[in-house]
Amino acid sequence: MKHVVTIELREIKPKQLRKALAEHLRRQGVDARDIDAMGTRDLLGEVMHELTSQLAAIVEDTAELTVRG
């Protein structure tokens, strides 16, 4: 059985999104130089990977994630 989860980020400007994602990753211990080298899509991918891992731990299974945007 397939379950689809859609996350839409509305009403957020690109600079705001990048700043929020970067700050979250800094709090998680990601090196600032690594963050600066990433594009917004890469930053979003890192955060989505974290969310997917948390979901997989909750349901005790692996989850497949496709990021579009």
Tab-separated table of C-alpha atoms in Angstrom:
chain	number	residue	atom	x	y	z
A	1	MET	CA	0.000	0.000	0.000
A	2	LYS	CA	1.251	3.441	-0.891
A	3	HIS	CA	0.681	6.536	1.215
A	4	VAL	CA	1.437	9.923	-0.249
A	5	VAL	CA	2.403	12.855	1.941
A	6	THR	CA	2.584	16.277	0.352
A	7	ILE	CA	4.291	19.182	2.045
A	8	GLU	CA	3.742	22.601	0.529
A	9	LEU	CA	5.681	25.617	1.673
A	10	ARG	CA	3.500	28.570	0.803
A	11	GLU	CA	3.920	32.250	1.366
A	12	ILE	CA	7.629	31.976	2.053
A	13	LYS	CA	10.200	33.916	0.096
A	14	PRO	CA	13.238	32.038	-1.249
A	15	LYS	CA	15.668	33.959	0.983
A	16	GLN	CA	13.488	33.250	4.033
A	17	LEU	CA	13.374	29.557	3.182
A	18	ARG	CA	17.137	29.305	2.736
A	19	LYS	CA	17.773	31.169	5.992
A	20	ALA	CA	15.378	28.942	7.962
A	21	LEU	CA	16.783	25.714	6.515
A	22	ALA	CA	20.376	26.836	7.101
A	23	GLU	CA	19.638	27.796	10.705
A	24	HIS	CA	17.997	24.442	11.380
A	25	LEU	CA	20.989	22.561	9.981
A	26	ARG	CA	23.405	24.708	12.019
A	27	ARG	CA	21.480	23.759	15.165
A	28	GLN	CA	21.852	20.120	14.105
A	29	GLY	CA	25.626	20.546	13.980
A	30	VAL	CA	26.218	20.866	10.244
A	31	ASP	CA	29.358	22.890	9.519
A	32	ALA	CA	28.657	26.449	8.347
A	33	ARG	CA	31.051	26.032	5.394
A	34	ASP	CA	29.090	23.008	4.203
A	35	ILE	CA	25.834	24.932	4.511
A	36	ASP	CA	27.244	27.899	2.577
A	37	ALA	CA	28.311	25.548	-0.228
A	38	MET	CA	24.796	24.099	-0.607
A	39	GLY	CA	22.025	25.447	-2.758
A	40	THR	CA	18.529	25.858	-1.354
A	41	ARG	CA	17.403	22.591	-2.947
A	42	ASP	CA	20.301	20.753	-1.257
A	43	LEU	CA	19.417	22.304	2.107
A	44	LEU	CA	15.799	21.258	1.657
A	45	GLY	CA	16.924	17.751	0.727
A	46	GLU	CA	18.942	17.486	3.949
A	47	VAL	CA	15.975	18.556	6.071
A	48	MET	CA	13.598	16.252	4.177
A	49	HIS	CA	16.019	13.352	4.731
A	50	GLU	CA	15.888	14.096	8.454
A	51	LEU	CA	12.075	14.182	8.422
A	52	THR	CA	11.926	10.924	6.461
A	53	SER	CA	14.257	9.231	8.938
A	54	GLN	CA	12.050	10.337	11.809
A	55	LEU	CA	8.938	9.045	10.042
A	56	ALA	CA	10.628	5.725	9.281
A	57	ALA	CA	11.604	5.350	12.945
A	58	ILE	CA	8.027	6.018	14.025
A	59	VAL	CA	6.492	3.450	11.667
A	60	GLU	CA	9.441	1.065	12.092
A	61	ASP	CA	9.871	0.736	8.364
A	62	THR	CA	11.712	2.415	5.549
A	63	ALA	CA	10.082	5.290	3.790
A	64	GLU	CA	10.662	6.394	0.238
A	65	LEU	CA	10.647	10.104	-0.379
A	66	THR	CA	10.499	12.095	-3.573
A	67	VAL	CA	11.229	15.803	-3.295
A	68	ARG	CA	9.856	18.011	-6.043
A	69	GLY	CA	10.278	21.717	-6.291
